[in-house]
Amino acid sequence: MAWGKTESAATEWCKRIRADDDTLTDLAVLPFRPLPESDVLALATDLTDNTHLASFNASGKELTVAGLNAMGEMLRVNRGIKSLAIGHAELGDTGLATLTPGLVANTGVAHLDLSYKGLTEVAAGSLRELASASTTLQTVVLSRNALGDTGVAGLIEGCRDHPSATALSVLVLSECALTSAAVLNAAECWARLSSVTELVLSSNAIGSIGGIALGRILQTHGCSLAVLELNKCELGSEGTNAIAEAAPSCDALRRLHLGDNEVSAESVEKLCGMIADKAGGFVALSLRNNPGIADGGGITRLAAELTRLPAENAVISLNLSQCGVSPRDLPALLAATSLVELHVNCNDLSAGLPLRACQMGADPAIGPDWLHRASALKVLDLSGGGFPEDDGLLLLDTLRSDLAALPALEMLGLGGERDDRGKWQSAVDDFRMARPTALVAWE
């Protein structure tokens, strides 16, 4: 909604909120719009009895003490809001403590976003109180807060102390200054966290010890995790191996992110074993920015395992960006006929895409039909590969003239430095004429 020139920024909102307008279900205050205390107080008053506004996002907006108190009182009564993001980077532990009684009394909020709110380990008490009492919270986002192990322990202990099974299903703790101690603490009461289906721990230095502890959780509890994100967690090969060994025990697991963990080639066999043994396969598997796995033919080994998988255990989306993928690896990866998305951007493809040699039969190990095998592939991202411009243009021409090559393609990433932009634009235009539903990112 546009701001009025002479009226308060919140006037039009408040009119509709006060009237409990059933067409106003989602309200987000844009970052560049002011939200003075007077507007906060008016919104809090009018939201109290509103039943139709389901999502309220005022993240990034400073709340005064009066504003916090007003919002807290509103939350005690309001039952319509299901998704809430509130406060700015200096909300802090005191601000959360002010809101907590209202959140505890609330029986509507299911999604609570407290990311980047200046919270520290002092917030442990508020998080414990909230987790132990709330009957409706399903998603809690606490990323980019320096909670440390102590702060997160409060949340976990609150779940442990909940009088009934917690409803919590999504827990986002990325960039929270955690160590292995946080995982070890969670392991002690994971039975009370059995409802969690999505756990995000990326950008926390849990290390190999944390990886091993998490692996034991997966194996011991056969948990319901469907999504596990461990990017940039300093797992190393030892921690990665523990996760790979445990993943098949987690029947529900469908999305696993292990990017940027200094994984070496010694983990390739464990990863291949995980891929082979994982019943139901993976919707998404990310190993990005682990160039060590390419040593000793690791990519070829992974590709061979993917190719052998039965359809019911397939990997649908694979991210090997910055993993040392070579031009020769591409045909082997595309031989995995179940792949729908393949991300291999920012690898060194400067030796050229394997097009001319294959077309002329110069490499019988690959064959001229390698682009025909990936019949289900919708996304192929080769951006930042540094391949010769002529190779990129030849790929576009090949896909334009041969519709049996990558027949399901919807997005092709060829981004990078381009000298002859006119030639590229012409080639892309011709490609789009032949494949009007496919997108090309080339700049």
Coordinates of C-alpha atoms in Angstrom, one line a residue:
M1 CA 0.0 0.0 0.0
A2 CA 1.3 3.5 -0.9
W3 CA 1.9 6.0 1.9
G4 CA -0.4 9.0 2.1
K5 CA 1.2 12.3 1.7
T6 CA -0.5 14.0 4.6
E7 CA -1.6 11.1 6.7
S8 CA 0.5 9.0 9.0
A9 CA 2.3 6.1 7.4
A10 CA 0.1 3.6 9.3
T11 CA -3.3 5.4 8.9
E12 CA -4.6 3.3 6.0
W13 CA -3.3 0.1 7.5
C14 CA -5.0 0.8 10.8
K15 CA -8.3 1.6 9.1
R16 CA -8.3 -1.8 7.5
I17 CA -6.9 -3.6 10.5
R18 CA -9.4 -2.0 12.8
A19 CA -12.2 -3.1 10.4
D20 CA -10.8 -6.6 10.4
D21 CA -10.6 -6.5 6.6
D22 CA -10.5 -10.1 5.4
T23 CA -8.6 -9.1 2.3
L24 CA -5.6 -7.8 4.4
T25 CA -3.8 -11.0 5.4
D26 CA -0.2 -10.0 5.0
L27 CA 1.5 -6.8 6.1
A28 CA 5.2 -6.0 5.6
V29 CA 6.8 -2.7 6.4
L30 CA 9.3 -1.9 3.7
P31 CA 12.9 -1.2 5.0
F32 CA 13.0 2.4 3.7
R33 CA 9.7 3.4 5.3
P34 CA 9.7 5.0 8.8
L35 CA 7.7 3.5 11.6
P36 CA 7.6 6.0 14.4
E37 CA 6.5 5.1 17.9
S38 CA 3.0 6.7 17.4
D39 CA 2.4 4.3 14.5
V40 CA 3.6 1.3 16.4
L41 CA 1.2 2.1 19.3
A42 CA -1.7 2.6 16.8
L43 CA -0.9 -0.7 15.1
A44 CA -0.7 -2.6 18.4
T45 CA -4.0 -1.3 19.5
D46 CA -5.8 -2.1 16.2
L47 CA -4.1 -5.5 15.9
T48 CA -5.3 -6.7 19.3
D49 CA -8.7 -7.9 18.1
N50 CA -7.9 -8.4 14.4
T51 CA -8.4 -12.0 13.2
H52 CA -7.5 -11.9 9.5
L53 CA -4.0 -10.5 9.4
A54 CA -1.9 -13.7 9.3
S55 CA 1.6 -12.3 8.6
F56 CA 3.2 -9.2 10.2
N57 CA 6.7 -8.3 9.2
A58 CA 8.3 -5.2 10.8
S59 CA 11.8 -6.6 10.9
G60 CA 14.5 -3.9 10.8
K61 CA 12.3 -1.4 12.6
E62 CA 13.4 0.1 15.9
L63 CA 10.9 -0.4 18.7
T64 CA 11.0 1.9 21.7
V65 CA 10.2 0.6 25.2
A66 CA 6.7 1.8 24.9
G67 CA 6.4 0.2 21.5
L68 CA 7.7 -3.1 22.8
N69 CA 5.3 -3.1 25.7
A70 CA 2.4 -2.3 23.4
M71 CA 3.3 -5.1 21.0
G72 CA 3.8 -7.6 23.9
E73 CA 0.3 -6.7 25.2
M74 CA -1.2 -7.1 21.7
L75 CA 0.4 -10.6 21.4
R76 CA -1.3 -11.7 24.6
V77 CA -4.7 -11.2 23.0
N78 CA -4.3 -11.5 19.2
R79 CA -4.9 -14.9 17.7
G80 CA -4.8 -14.1 14.0
I81 CA -1.1 -13.5 13.4
K82 CA 0.6 -16.8 12.4
S83 CA 3.9 -15.4 11.2
L84 CA 5.8 -12.7 13.0
A85 CA 9.1 -10.8 12.3
I86 CA 9.7 -7.8 14.6
G87 CA 12.5 -5.6 15.9
H88 CA 15.8 -4.4 14.5
A89 CA 19.4 -5.3 15.0
E90 CA 19.6 -3.7 18.4
L91 CA 16.4 -5.3 19.8
G92 CA 18.8 -7.2 22.1
D93 CA 18.2 -9.5 25.0
T94 CA 16.2 -6.9 27.0
G95 CA 13.9 -6.3 24.0
L96 CA 13.2 -10.0 23.6
A97 CA 12.6 -10.3 27.4
T98 CA 9.9 -7.6 27.1
L99 CA 8.2 -9.4 24.2
T100 CA 8.4 -12.9 25.7
P101 CA 5.4 -12.8 28.1
G102 CA 3.2 -11.9 25.2
L103 CA 4.7 -14.6 23.0
V104 CA 4.3 -17.2 25.7
A105 CA 0.6 -16.3 26.2
N106 CA 0.0 -16.2 22.5
T107 CA -1.7 -19.2 20.9
G108 CA -1.5 -18.1 17.2
V109 CA 2.1 -17.5 16.2
A110 CA 3.6 -20.5 14.4
H111 CA 6.5 -18.8 12.6
L112 CA 8.8 -16.5 14.6
D113 CA 11.7 -14.7 12.9
L114 CA 14.2 -13.2 15.3
S115 CA 17.2 -13.2 12.9
Y116 CA 19.8 -10.5 13.3
K117 CA 18.3 -9.0 16.5
G118 CA 21.4 -8.5 18.6
L119 CA 20.7 -11.4 20.8
T120 CA 23.5 -13.0 23.0
E121 CA 23.8 -15.8 25.5
V122 CA 21.8 -13.7 27.9
A123 CA 18.7 -14.5 25.8
A124 CA 18.9 -18.1 27.1
G125 CA 16.3 -17.4 29.7
S126 CA 13.8 -15.9 27.3
L127 CA 14.3 -18.7 24.8
R128 CA 13.9 -21.3 27.5
E129 CA 10.7 -19.7 28.7
L130 CA 9.3 -19.4 25.2
A131 CA 10.2 -23.0 24.2
S132 CA 8.9 -24.6 27.3
A133 CA 5.5 -22.9 27.2
S134 CA 4.5 -22.2 23.6
T135 CA 2.0 -24.7 22.2
T136 CA 1.9 -23.3 18.6
L137 CA 5.5 -22.4 17.6
Q138 CA 6.6 -24.5 14.6
T139 CA 9.4 -22.4 13.1
V140 CA 12.0 -20.4 15.0
V141 CA 14.6 -18.4 13.1
L142 CA 17.5 -17.2 15.2
S143 CA 20.2 -16.8 12.5
R144 CA 22.9 -14.1 12.8
N145 CA 22.7 -13.7 16.6
A146 CA 25.7 -14.3 18.8
L147 CA 23.8 -16.7 21.0
G148 CA 26.7 -19.1 21.5
D149 CA 26.3 -22.5 23.1
T150 CA 24.7 -21.1 26.2
G151 CA 22.0 -19.1 24.4
V152 CA 21.0 -22.1 22.2
A153 CA 21.1 -24.4 25.3
G154 CA 18.2 -22.3 26.7
L155 CA 16.1 -23.0 23.7
I156 CA 16.9 -26.7 23.7
E157 CA 16.3 -27.1 27.4
G158 CA 13.0 -25.3 27.0
C159 CA 12.0 -27.9 24.5
R160 CA 13.1 -30.6 26.9
D161 CA 11.0 -29.2 29.7
H162 CA 7.9 -28.7 27.6
P163 CA 5.0 -30.5 29.3
S164 CA 4.0 -32.1 26.1
A165 CA 5.7 -32.9 22.8
T166 CA 6.9 -29.6 21.3
A167 CA 5.4 -28.6 18.0
L168 CA 8.7 -27.2 16.8
S169 CA 9.5 -28.4 13.3
V170 CA 11.9 -25.9 11.8
L171 CA 15.0 -24.6 13.7
V172 CA 17.3 -22.1 12.0
L173 CA 20.5 -21.4 13.9
S174 CA 22.9 -20.4 11.2
E175 CA 25.7 -18.0 12.2
C176 CA 25.0 -18.2 15.9
A177 CA 28.6 -18.7 17.2
L178 CA 28.0 -22.3 18.1
T179 CA 30.6 -25.0 18.7
S180 CA 30.4 -28.8 19.1
A181 CA 29.0 -28.2 22.7
A182 CA 25.7 -27.1 21.3
V183 CA 25.3 -30.3 19.3
L184 CA 26.4 -32.4 22.3
N185 CA 23.8 -30.7 24.5
A186 CA 21.1 -31.3 21.9
A187 CA 22.0 -35.0 21.7
E188 CA 21.2 -35.4 25.4
C189 CA 17.5 -34.4 24.9
W190 CA 16.9 -35.0 21.1
A191 CA 14.0 -37.3 22.0
R192 CA 12.1 -34.1 22.9
L193 CA 13.1 -32.6 19.6
S194 CA 11.7 -35.5 17.5
S195 CA 9.3 -33.2 15.7
V196 CA 12.1 -31.2 14.1
T197 CA 12.1 -31.8 10.4
E198 CA 14.4 -29.0 9.3
L199 CA 17.7 -28.1 11.1
V200 CA 20.0 -25.3 9.8
L201 CA 23.4 -25.0 11.5
S202 CA 25.4 -23.5 8.7
S203 CA 28.2 -21.1 9.5
N204 CA 28.9 -22.4 12.9
A205 CA 32.2 -24.0 13.9
I206 CA 30.9 -27.2 15.3
G207 CA 33.9 -29.0 13.8
S208 CA 34.5 -32.8 13.4
I209 CA 33.4 -33.4 17.0
G210 CA 30.0 -31.8 16.3
G211 CA 29.7 -33.7 13.0
I212 CA 30.3 -37.0 14.8
A213 CA 27.8 -36.1 17.5
L214 CA 25.2 -35.1 15.0
G215 CA 25.9 -38.4 13.1
R216 CA 25.1 -40.3 16.3
I217 CA 21.9 -38.4 16.7
L218 CA 20.8 -39.4 13.2
Q219 CA 21.7 -43.1 13.8
T220 CA 20.4 -43.4 17.3
H221 CA 17.1 -41.7 17.0
G222 CA 16.3 -42.4 13.3
C223 CA 15.0 -38.9 13.4
S224 CA 12.4 -37.1 11.3
L225 CA 14.8 -34.6 9.8
A226 CA 14.0 -33.9 6.2
V227 CA 16.4 -31.0 5.7
L228 CA 19.9 -30.7 7.3
E229 CA 22.1 -27.7 6.4
L230 CA 25.7 -27.9 7.5
N231 CA 27.4 -25.5 5.1
K232 CA 30.6 -24.0 6.5
C233 CA 30.7 -25.9 9.7
E234 CA 34.4 -27.0 9.7
L235 CA 33.4 -30.6 9.6
G236 CA 36.4 -31.8 7.7
S237 CA 36.5 -35.3 6.3
E238 CA 36.0 -36.9 9.7
G239 CA 32.8 -35.0 10.5
T240 CA 31.6 -35.4 6.9
N241 CA 32.2 -39.2 7.0
A242 CA 30.1 -39.4 10.2
I243 CA 27.2 -37.6 8.6
A244 CA 27.5 -39.7 5.4
E245 CA 27.5 -42.9 7.4
A246 CA 24.4 -41.8 9.4
A247 CA 22.3 -40.3 6.7
P248 CA 20.8 -43.6 5.4
S249 CA 19.4 -44.2 8.9
C250 CA 17.4 -41.0 8.6
D251 CA 14.5 -42.2 6.4
A252 CA 13.0 -38.7 6.0
L253 CA 16.2 -36.9 5.0
R254 CA 15.8 -35.5 1.5
R255 CA 17.9 -32.3 1.5
L256 CA 21.5 -32.4 2.7
H257 CA 23.9 -29.5 2.5
L258 CA 27.6 -30.1 3.2
G259 CA 29.2 -27.2 1.4
D260 CA 32.4 -25.5 2.3
N261 CA 33.6 -28.0 4.9
E262 CA 37.2 -28.8 3.7
V263 CA 36.1 -32.2 2.6
S264 CA 39.0 -34.3 1.0
A265 CA 39.0 -37.1 -1.4
E266 CA 39.0 -39.6 1.4
S267 CA 35.3 -38.9 2.0
V268 CA 34.3 -39.8 -1.6
E269 CA 33.8 -43.4 -0.8
K270 CA 31.7 -42.6 2.2
L271 CA 29.6 -40.1 0.2
C272 CA 29.2 -42.7 -2.6
G273 CA 28.1 -45.3 0.0
M274 CA 25.6 -42.7 1.4
I275 CA 24.2 -42.1 -2.1
A276 CA 23.9 -45.8 -2.8
D277 CA 22.3 -46.7 0.6
K278 CA 19.9 -43.8 1.0
A279 CA 16.4 -45.1 0.5
G280 CA 14.3 -42.6 -1.3
G281 CA 17.4 -40.7 -2.5
F282 CA 17.9 -36.9 -2.2
V283 CA 15.8 -34.1 -3.5
A284 CA 18.9 -31.9 -3.1
L285 CA 22.5 -32.7 -2.2
S286 CA 25.0 -29.9 -2.0
L287 CA 28.8 -30.4 -1.8
R288 CA 29.8 -27.0 -3.1
N289 CA 33.2 -25.4 -2.4
N290 CA 34.9 -28.7 -1.5
P291 CA 37.5 -28.9 -4.2
G292 CA 39.4 -31.6 -2.4
I293 CA 36.8 -34.2 -3.4
A294 CA 38.0 -34.0 -7.0
D295 CA 41.5 -35.4 -6.1
G296 CA 42.2 -38.9 -7.5
G297 CA 39.1 -38.9 -9.7
G298 CA 36.6 -38.2 -7.0
I299 CA 34.1 -36.5 -9.3
T300 CA 34.2 -39.4 -11.7
R301 CA 33.6 -41.8 -8.8
L302 CA 30.6 -39.8 -7.6
A303 CA 29.2 -39.6 -11.2
A304 CA 29.5 -43.4 -11.6
E305 CA 27.5 -43.9 -8.4
L306 CA 24.8 -41.5 -9.5
T307 CA 24.5 -43.3 -12.8
R308 CA 23.9 -46.6 -11.1
L309 CA 21.1 -45.4 -8.9
P310 CA 17.6 -46.8 -9.4
A311 CA 15.0 -44.2 -10.0
E312 CA 13.5 -44.5 -6.5
N313 CA 16.9 -43.7 -4.9
A314 CA 17.8 -40.9 -7.3
V315 CA 19.5 -37.5 -6.5
I316 CA 17.4 -34.9 -8.1
S317 CA 19.5 -31.7 -7.6
L318 CA 23.3 -31.8 -7.2
N319 CA 25.5 -28.9 -6.4
L320 CA 29.2 -29.4 -7.2
S321 CA 30.1 -25.7 -7.6
Q322 CA 33.7 -24.9 -6.8
C323 CA 34.5 -28.6 -6.5
G324 CA 37.2 -29.1 -9.0
V325 CA 34.9 -30.4 -11.8
S326 CA 36.7 -30.6 -15.1
P327 CA 35.3 -30.5 -18.6
R328 CA 35.8 -34.3 -18.9
D329 CA 33.6 -34.8 -15.8
L330 CA 30.6 -33.1 -17.4
P331 CA 29.5 -36.1 -19.6
A332 CA 29.9 -38.5 -16.8
L333 CA 27.7 -36.3 -14.5
L334 CA 25.1 -35.9 -17.3
A335 CA 24.9 -39.7 -17.7
A336 CA 23.0 -39.7 -14.4
T337 CA 19.6 -39.7 -16.1
S338 CA 17.6 -38.8 -13.0
L339 CA 19.3 -35.4 -12.4
V340 CA 16.9 -32.5 -12.8
E341 CA 19.4 -29.8 -11.6
L342 CA 23.2 -29.8 -11.9
H343 CA 25.1 -26.8 -10.5
V344 CA 28.8 -26.8 -11.5
N345 CA 29.4 -23.1 -11.6
C346 CA 32.8 -21.6 -10.7
N347 CA 34.8 -24.7 -11.7
D348 CA 37.8 -24.5 -14.0
L349 CA 36.4 -25.2 -17.4
S350 CA 39.0 -23.2 -19.3
A351 CA 40.2 -26.3 -21.1
G352 CA 36.9 -26.1 -23.0
L353 CA 33.6 -27.8 -23.0
P354 CA 33.7 -31.4 -24.5
L355 CA 31.8 -30.6 -27.6
R356 CA 34.0 -30.6 -30.7
A357 CA 36.0 -33.6 -29.7
C358 CA 32.8 -35.6 -29.0
Q359 CA 31.1 -34.5 -32.2
M360 CA 34.1 -35.7 -34.2
G361 CA 34.4 -39.0 -32.3
A362 CA 37.8 -38.0 -30.9
D363 CA 36.9 -39.2 -27.4
P364 CA 35.1 -42.6 -27.7
A365 CA 35.0 -42.8 -23.9
I366 CA 32.5 -40.0 -23.9
G367 CA 30.6 -40.5 -27.2
P368 CA 28.8 -38.0 -29.4
D369 CA 25.4 -38.4 -27.6
W370 CA 26.4 -37.2 -24.1
L371 CA 23.9 -34.3 -24.2
H372 CA 21.1 -36.7 -25.0
R373 CA 21.4 -38.8 -21.8
A374 CA 20.2 -36.2 -19.3
S375 CA 16.6 -36.4 -20.5
A376 CA 15.2 -35.0 -17.2
L377 CA 17.7 -32.2 -16.7
K378 CA 15.9 -28.8 -16.3
V379 CA 18.7 -26.7 -14.9
L380 CA 22.4 -26.7 -16.0
D381 CA 24.6 -24.0 -14.4
L382 CA 28.0 -23.6 -15.9
S383 CA 28.4 -20.0 -14.9
G384 CA 31.9 -18.7 -14.0
G385 CA 33.6 -21.7 -15.6
G386 CA 35.9 -19.6 -17.8
F387 CA 35.4 -21.8 -20.8
P388 CA 36.3 -20.4 -24.2
E389 CA 33.6 -18.1 -25.7
D390 CA 33.4 -20.2 -28.9
D391 CA 32.6 -23.3 -26.7
G392 CA 29.7 -21.5 -25.1
L393 CA 28.4 -20.4 -28.5
L394 CA 28.7 -23.9 -29.9
L395 CA 26.8 -25.3 -26.9
L396 CA 24.0 -22.8 -27.6
D397 CA 23.9 -23.7 -31.3
T398 CA 24.0 -27.4 -30.5
L399 CA 21.0 -27.1 -28.2
R400 CA 19.2 -24.9 -30.7
S401 CA 19.6 -27.3 -33.6
D402 CA 19.2 -30.6 -31.7
L403 CA 16.1 -30.5 -29.5
A404 CA 16.8 -34.1 -28.4
A405 CA 19.8 -32.7 -26.5
L406 CA 18.8 -31.8 -22.9
P407 CA 15.1 -31.9 -24.1
A408 CA 13.7 -30.8 -20.7
L409 CA 16.0 -27.8 -20.3
E410 CA 14.5 -24.8 -18.6
M411 CA 17.5 -22.8 -17.4
L412 CA 21.1 -22.7 -18.8
G413 CA 23.7 -20.7 -16.8
L414 CA 26.6 -19.5 -19.0
G415 CA 27.5 -16.4 -17.1
G416 CA 31.0 -14.9 -17.4
E417 CA 33.1 -12.3 -19.2
R418 CA 32.0 -11.9 -22.8
D419 CA 34.1 -10.0 -25.4
D420 CA 31.7 -10.1 -28.3
R421 CA 28.4 -9.3 -26.7
G422 CA 26.7 -8.8 -30.1
K423 CA 27.5 -12.4 -31.2
W424 CA 26.3 -13.7 -27.8
Q425 CA 23.1 -11.8 -28.0
S426 CA 22.4 -13.1 -31.5
A427 CA 23.1 -16.7 -30.4
V428 CA 20.9 -16.4 -27.4
D429 CA 18.1 -14.9 -29.5
D430 CA 18.3 -17.9 -31.9
F431 CA 18.3 -20.3 -29.0
R432 CA 15.2 -18.7 -27.5
M433 CA 13.4 -18.9 -30.9
A434 CA 14.0 -22.7 -30.9
R435 CA 13.4 -23.2 -27.2
P436 CA 11.0 -20.4 -26.1
T437 CA 10.4 -21.8 -22.6
A438 CA 14.1 -22.0 -21.7
L439 CA 16.0 -19.2 -20.1
V440 CA 19.7 -18.4 -20.6
A441 CA 21.8 -16.4 -18.1
W442 CA 25.0 -15.4 -20.1
E443 CA 26.1 -12.0 -18.8

